[in-house]
Amino acid sequence: MNLKTPLPKGIPECIFSLPFDIAENGEKTAGFLTADREQIHIYDSDGRELNNFSLDSFSAFEATRQIGCSMLRGKRKNDDKWQFFCSFTQTHYIRYAELAKILDYYANTGVFVDHSDEEEPVCPKCGLSLDGSSTCPYCAKKGSTVKRLMKRLAPFKKPFIISILLTAFSYACDLVAPTLQRYLIDDVVQVQDPDMELFLIIAGTILCLALIGTAIDFITRRININITNGFIRDLRRDLFDKTQELSMRSISRRTAGEIIRRVSEDSRTIQQFVTDNGKEMILHTISLVALVIIMFVSNWKLALLVILPLPIAAWLASKVMRILDDRNSRWWRKTVASSRYLHDMLSGIRVVKSYGSEERETARYTEISKEVSKAQKNIDCIWYILSPLLRYVIAIGEFLMLYFGASAVMDIEITLGEFVQFTTYVSMLYGPLEWLTNLPRVLSQAMVAAGKAFEILDERIELKDAEIPADKPIEGNITFEHVSFGYTAYNPVLKDISLEIKQGEMIGIVGHSGVGKSTMINLIMRLYDPTSGSIKIDGTDLRDMTSKGLHDQMGVVLQETFLFNGTVLENIAYSKPNATFEEIIQAAKTADCHDFITRLPDGYNTYVGEKGYNLSGGERQRVAIARAILRDPKILILDEATASLDTQTEKQIQTALNRLIKGRTTIAIAHRLSTLSNADRLIVLDKGKLVEMGSHTELMKKHGVYYQLVMAQRTTAAIKKQTVTA
Amino acid sequence: MNEYKQTDFQIDSLRILDVNELHFTRLDSGYLDLEYKGNRYEQVSLTRLQPFYYLDTYISVSFKNDEDEWIEIGVIRDINDMSKEQHDLCAEYLQFRYYVPLITKVHSIRDNRMGYLFIDAETTAGRKRIAVNDWWTNFRVNNSGMLTVTDSDGNKYYIPHPEEMDRKSYRKLELFM
Ligand SMILES: Nc1ncnc2c1ncn2[C@@H]1O[C@H](COP(=O)(O)OP(=O)(O)OP(=O)(O)O)[C@@H](O)[C@H]1O
Ligand SMILES: [Mg+2]
């Protein structure tokens, strides 16, 4: 990363120099900060030195984020207070963060690194931030959507080519007809004594051609149906595949409603377009080319007249497309908003009902629907204004041709037959042209949908499986080596965590709400990759394993229990689809849910309803525990797995679990600290750092964070008791 | 037991600060110092509770304790009620902490059909080429009609009343709202 920006004249060169653009009063400015191993200098926009600081008087440096801007600061040694250096927009943040790292390293170790090994964070061509990706979104040339759709047709190359050839052939038959007509008129009808034999031959040929045309039409139609169906099936499959592959990070950027809409609706729009227009597209392109050639051969002057307005029309059509594109994309966004809203409301229908806000929600939905229809109306309006214009421009050609053609017949420059033949060709030309004038509208709509589909397909997969996976049966040793992580860059949740968990240990993670406990297990499950440092299982970096190899040997009960809409049995068996029924019962027994399941009228075949809402919170949690232990995992992760249970049920499960967790690594999170009483070791997190580690007794002796947590819980429990007795 | 209740209530309740008792001084740490009703707080920061709607009102005042945790002292209802000198200090601090330039004119706006929106615009911080990724989440109109933009670097921009912009700019924007 380049940390040496060229300085204007008057400012002495330095090892590091970076621009800053916000003054202390929040106004914009254009100053510079320079640093070497002795000093930091601050210059204003005129190159005057505003301030300078000695590096040695600071014990730490950091770049902290504000809102829409950031600042560079150092911690003074003498009074431990922060000293502000300069403030800058986010555009400069990454470079300052890197500089802060280098200065901080110097403050900590006395070693001054005079360059950065980090990769350049911006596109070299346009300067746009790359955001960790390898291609620049601004400069990257993507193939046009149409081209990419064509590429996806590759697997259907053979039937596609056959279909084109057949279409071309059947079309050729149609084309011969006008020529035959000309002979009919010029050589049979208009001559004194008509040749009946010739008449019959010509008439017969016309009839035959029509029959052949119909037959071929039938065959191509069938082939085309197969192609479009296969094409759409593949597209849908790939879209769904991709949504499964996407990391938690990308998937949580989008709402479920939006993804549903993309996978189902967008592919349907494309399907409709392909079905309705696929064949026409081929047919009309062939016919346009063929007709134009024929017209030129038979009378190039008249042909020229017909063709004359076409370039203008094409230009106009492309303009119309552009205008429609943005509007269609707006319409698309509005419909997504509507399906997102629907999905959100329906998933939260219990909240809606319990707050009695049905009417308010209905009003909001009406509002959203109005927006959709407004966007649609806008497209319609534009189209109905522009399309007649397009048609008119094209029609000018016909008008010219008729005018000059008719004059030519009068002047006996061409025969009447020739003229009729020509006008027939022209009228054939208007079929495809008419279709073409309508094309911008449907094409634009389909291309927006296709573009959205490709957007998903193009999404970078952040958590790639290793190319040469080092999968092997897991024993269950987990090591954290200087792991730092944040959901957004430079906003760390976990800071420099190092620890070792041995096979078979039971570890409890404790700490205040929001401290990063669930985040830690998200990392172990590799739902995210650490920002720096590495996590290893049995000495193998998680990044060198496949997701399947890892998850097959983990059993997880998440903080938010989620059950799929299916039966109890299906939900338990989810973790091990080939489990025998007896194994499932055994797991259910261990999780203490067998009894309540037995009491349900439909037993193990009871439907749990959407999200498992037909069960109580505690029942859901127990089913989730059964699901986790069924697969006999080497690593068992329990995030507040027993939080919704009463203490007695918890005790029961705990005893059962104790038997079960022998020999497996267990990581449990619980706010009720008694739950973790039999953990081998407890990890205490505070402000993203690992502050204490040890057994309950050890930590109690320490009188540290854990001690305070325990004491706080005892006091609240005491207060509760008092309030009850009072 | 009563003691517990009292502290509980302090945490639980909204404490509106008396503007006449507030005395801020600007520090070279990038934070403020505060004297309030005889107490001294160091490393104080101001936070807009609704940064999209209330620029001068409902400002949360918090300080960093020895354990590096932010503790809220209270909320200022309106900084315009403060003395001129104090008001200017707070306003300047807020402007420094919230750097959100206003978009004043839109030259062009383009959707690259890969989730990026590129806006070439005149802002109060000069002409900018703003690249917005995931733009249907980072380019949005909120319920009061204000358009907020967050670009891929994390810079923020806003337009309080898009419909009051010049017609050309509005027409360009409107397509994407
Ligand atoms: N998907 C996410 N995107 C952004 N930030 C997140 C996300 N998930 C969690 N966070 C933030 O990360 C921090 C740690 O969250 P985490 O879920 O690990 O807390 P926790 O220790 O499990 O808390 P609790 O005991 O309440 O479950 C929180 O400040 C939270 O706001
Ligand atoms: Mg949690």
CSV table of N, CA, C and O in Angstrom, one decimal, chain A residues 26-78:
chain,number,residue,atom,x,y,z
A,26,GLY,N,-14.5,20.9,11.4
A,26,GLY,CA,-15.4,20.2,10.5
A,26,GLY,C,-15.5,20.7,9.1
A,26,GLY,O,-16.3,20.2,8.3
A,27,GLU,N,-14.8,21.8,8.8
A,27,GLU,CA,-14.9,22.3,7.4
A,27,GLU,C,-13.9,21.5,6.5
A,27,GLU,O,-13.0,20.8,7.0
A,28,LYS,N,-14.1,21.5,5.2
A,28,LYS,CA,-13.2,20.8,4.4
A,28,LYS,C,-11.9,21.6,4.2
A,28,LYS,O,-11.9,22.8,4.3
A,29,THR,N,-10.8,20.8,4.0
A,29,THR,CA,-9.5,21.4,3.9
A,29,THR,C,-8.7,20.5,3.0
A,29,THR,O,-9.2,19.5,2.5
A,30,ALA,N,-7.4,20.8,2.8
A,30,ALA,CA,-6.6,20.0,2.0
A,30,ALA,C,-5.2,20.0,2.6
A,30,ALA,O,-4.2,20.6,2.1
A,31,GLY,N,-5.0,19.4,3.8
A,31,GLY,CA,-3.8,19.4,4.5
A,31,GLY,C,-3.0,18.1,4.3
A,31,GLY,O,-3.4,17.2,3.5
A,32,PHE,N,-1.8,18.1,4.9
A,32,PHE,CA,-1.0,16.9,4.8
A,32,PHE,C,-0.4,16.5,6.1
A,32,PHE,O,-0.2,17.4,7.0
A,33,LEU,N,-0.3,15.2,6.3
A,33,LEU,CA,0.4,14.7,7.5
A,33,LEU,C,1.6,13.9,7.1
A,33,LEU,O,1.5,13.1,6.2
A,34,THR,N,2.7,14.2,7.7
A,34,THR,CA,3.9,13.4,7.3
A,34,THR,C,4.5,12.8,8.6
A,34,THR,O,4.3,13.4,9.7
A,35,ALA,N,5.2,11.7,8.5
A,35,ALA,CA,5.8,11.1,9.6
A,35,ALA,C,7.1,10.4,9.3
A,35,ALA,O,7.2,9.8,8.2
A,36,ASP,N,8.0,10.4,10.1
A,36,ASP,CA,9.2,9.6,10.0
A,36,ASP,C,9.5,9.0,11.4
A,36,ASP,O,8.7,9.1,12.3
A,37,ARG,N,10.7,8.5,11.6
A,37,ARG,CA,10.9,7.8,12.9
A,37,ARG,C,11.0,8.8,14.1
A,37,ARG,O,11.0,8.3,15.2
A,38,GLU,N,11.1,10.1,13.8
A,38,GLU,CA,11.2,11.0,14.9
A,38,GLU,C,9.9,11.7,15.2
A,38,GLU,O,9.4,11.8,16.3
A,39,GLN,N,9.3,12.2,14.1
A,39,GLN,CA,8.2,13.2,14.3
A,39,GLN,C,7.0,13.0,13.4
A,39,GLN,O,7.2,12.5,12.3
A,40,ILE,N,5.9,13.5,13.9
A,40,ILE,CA,4.7,13.7,13.0
A,40,ILE,C,4.5,15.2,12.8
A,40,ILE,O,4.6,15.9,13.7
A,41,HIS,N,4.3,15.5,11.5
A,41,HIS,CA,4.1,16.9,11.2
A,41,HIS,C,2.7,17.1,10.6
A,41,HIS,O,2.3,16.2,9.8
A,42,ILE,N,2.1,18.2,10.9
A,42,ILE,CA,0.8,18.5,10.3
A,42,ILE,C,0.9,19.8,9.5
A,42,ILE,O,1.3,20.8,10.1
A,43,TYR,N,0.5,19.8,8.3
A,43,TYR,CA,0.5,21.0,7.4
A,43,TYR,C,-0.8,21.4,7.0
A,43,TYR,O,-1.7,20.5,6.7
A,44,ASP,N,-1.1,22.7,6.8
A,44,ASP,CA,-2.4,23.1,6.3
A,44,ASP,C,-2.3,23.2,4.8
A,44,ASP,O,-1.3,22.8,4.2
A,45,SER,N,-3.4,23.6,4.2
A,45,SER,CA,-3.5,23.6,2.7
A,45,SER,C,-2.5,24.5,2.1
A,45,SER,O,-2.1,24.3,0.9
A,46,ASP,N,-1.9,25.5,2.8
A,46,ASP,CA,-0.9,26.4,2.2
A,46,ASP,C,0.5,25.9,2.5
A,46,ASP,O,1.5,26.6,2.1
A,47,GLY,N,0.6,24.7,3.1
A,47,GLY,CA,1.9,24.2,3.3
A,47,GLY,C,2.6,24.7,4.6
A,47,GLY,O,3.7,24.5,4.8
A,48,ARG,N,1.8,25.5,5.4
A,48,ARG,CA,2.3,25.9,6.7
A,48,ARG,C,2.2,24.8,7.7
A,48,ARG,O,1.3,24.1,7.7
A,49,GLU,N,3.3,24.7,8.5
A,49,GLU,CA,3.2,23.7,9.5
A,49,GLU,C,2.4,24.1,10.7
A,49,GLU,O,2.5,25.2,11.3
A,50,LEU,N,1.3,23.3,11.0
A,50,LEU,CA,0.4,23.7,12.0
A,50,LEU,C,0.9,23.1,13.4
A,50,LEU,O,0.6,23.7,14.4
A,51,ASN,N,1.5,22.0,13.3
A,51,ASN,CA,1.8,21.3,14.6
A,51,ASN,C,2.9,20.2,14.3
A,51,ASN,O,3.0,19.7,13.2
A,52,ASN,N,3.6,19.9,15.3
A,52,ASN,CA,4.4,18.7,15.2
A,52,ASN,C,4.6,18.0,16.5
A,52,ASN,O,4.5,18.6,17.6
A,53,PHE,N,4.7,16.7,16.5
A,53,PHE,CA,4.8,15.9,17.7
A,53,PHE,C,6.0,14.9,17.6
A,53,PHE,O,6.3,14.4,16.5
A,54,SER,N,6.5,14.7,18.8
A,54,SER,CA,7.6,13.7,18.8
A,54,SER,C,7.0,12.3,19.0
A,54,SER,O,6.2,12.1,19.8
A,55,LEU,N,7.4,11.4,18.1
A,55,LEU,CA,6.9,10.0,18.1
A,55,LEU,C,7.1,9.4,19.5
A,55,LEU,O,6.2,8.6,19.9
A,56,ASP,N,8.2,9.7,20.1
A,56,ASP,CA,8.5,9.0,21.4
A,56,ASP,C,7.6,9.3,22.5
A,56,ASP,O,7.7,8.7,23.6
A,57,SER,N,6.9,10.4,22.4
A,57,SER,CA,6.0,10.8,23.5
A,57,SER,C,4.7,10.1,23.5
A,57,SER,O,3.8,10.5,24.3
A,58,PHE,N,4.5,9.1,22.6
A,58,PHE,CA,3.2,8.4,22.5
A,58,PHE,C,3.4,6.9,22.8
A,58,PHE,O,4.4,6.3,22.4
A,59,SER,N,2.4,6.4,23.5
A,59,SER,CA,2.5,4.9,23.8
A,59,SER,C,1.6,4.1,22.9
A,59,SER,O,1.7,2.9,22.8
A,60,ALA,N,0.7,4.8,22.1
A,60,ALA,CA,-0.2,4.0,21.2
A,60,ALA,C,-0.7,4.9,20.1
A,60,ALA,O,-0.7,6.2,20.3
A,61,PHE,N,-1.1,4.4,19.0
A,61,PHE,CA,-1.6,5.1,17.9
A,61,PHE,C,-2.9,4.4,17.4
A,61,PHE,O,-2.9,3.2,17.4
A,62,GLU,N,-3.8,5.2,16.9
A,62,GLU,CA,-5.0,4.5,16.3
A,62,GLU,C,-5.7,5.4,15.4
A,62,GLU,O,-5.7,6.6,15.5
A,63,ALA,N,-6.4,4.8,14.4
A,63,ALA,CA,-7.3,5.5,13.5
A,63,ALA,C,-8.7,5.1,13.9
A,63,ALA,O,-9.1,4.0,13.8
A,64,THR,N,-9.4,6.1,14.4
A,64,THR,CA,-10.8,5.8,14.9
A,64,THR,C,-11.8,6.3,14.0
A,64,THR,O,-11.7,7.4,13.5
A,65,ARG,N,-12.9,5.6,13.8
A,65,ARG,CA,-13.9,5.9,13.0
A,65,ARG,C,-14.9,6.8,13.7
A,65,ARG,O,-15.3,6.6,14.8
A,66,GLN,N,-15.3,7.9,13.0
A,66,GLN,CA,-16.4,8.7,13.5
A,66,GLN,C,-17.6,8.4,12.5
A,66,GLN,O,-17.7,7.3,12.0
A,67,ILE,N,-18.4,9.4,12.2
A,67,ILE,CA,-19.5,9.1,11.3
A,67,ILE,C,-19.2,9.8,10.0
A,67,ILE,O,-19.2,11.1,9.9
A,68,GLY,N,-18.9,9.1,9.0
A,68,GLY,CA,-18.6,9.6,7.7
A,68,GLY,C,-17.2,10.2,7.6
A,68,GLY,O,-16.8,10.7,6.6
A,69,CYS,N,-16.5,10.0,8.7
A,69,CYS,CA,-15.1,10.5,8.7
A,69,CYS,C,-14.3,9.7,9.8
A,69,CYS,O,-14.9,9.0,10.5
A,70,SER,N,-13.0,9.9,9.9
A,70,SER,CA,-12.2,9.2,10.9
A,70,SER,C,-11.1,10.2,11.3
A,70,SER,O,-10.9,11.2,10.7
A,71,MET,N,-10.4,9.8,12.4
A,71,MET,CA,-9.3,10.6,12.8
A,71,MET,C,-8.1,9.7,13.3
A,71,MET,O,-8.3,8.6,13.6
A,72,LEU,N,-7.0,10.3,13.2
A,72,LEU,CA,-5.7,9.6,13.7
A,72,LEU,C,-5.4,10.3,15.0
A,72,LEU,O,-5.3,11.5,15.1
A,73,ARG,N,-5.1,9.4,16.0
A,73,ARG,CA,-4.8,9.9,17.3
A,73,ARG,C,-3.6,9.1,17.9
A,73,ARG,O,-3.3,8.0,17.5
A,74,GLY,N,-3.0,9.7,18.9
A,74,GLY,CA,-2.0,9.0,19.6
A,74,GLY,C,-2.2,9.1,21.1
A,74,GLY,O,-2.8,10.1,21.6
A,75,LYS,N,-1.8,8.1,21.9
A,75,LYS,CA,-2.0,8.2,23.4
A,75,LYS,C,-0.7,8.8,24.0
A,75,LYS,O,0.4,8.2,23.8
A,76,ARG,N,-0.8,9.9,24.7
A,76,ARG,CA,0.4,10.5,25.2
A,76,ARG,C,0.9,9.7,26.4
A,76,ARG,O,0.1,9.2,27.2
A,77,LYS,N,2.2,9.6,26.5
A,77,LYS,CA,2.8,8.9,27.6
A,77,LYS,C,2.6,9.6,28.9
A,77,LYS,O,2.3,9.0,29.9
A,78,ASN,N,2.7,10.9,28.9
A,78,ASN,CA,2.8,11.6,30.2
A,78,ASN,C,1.5,11.6,30.9
A,78,ASN,O,1.5,11.4,32.1
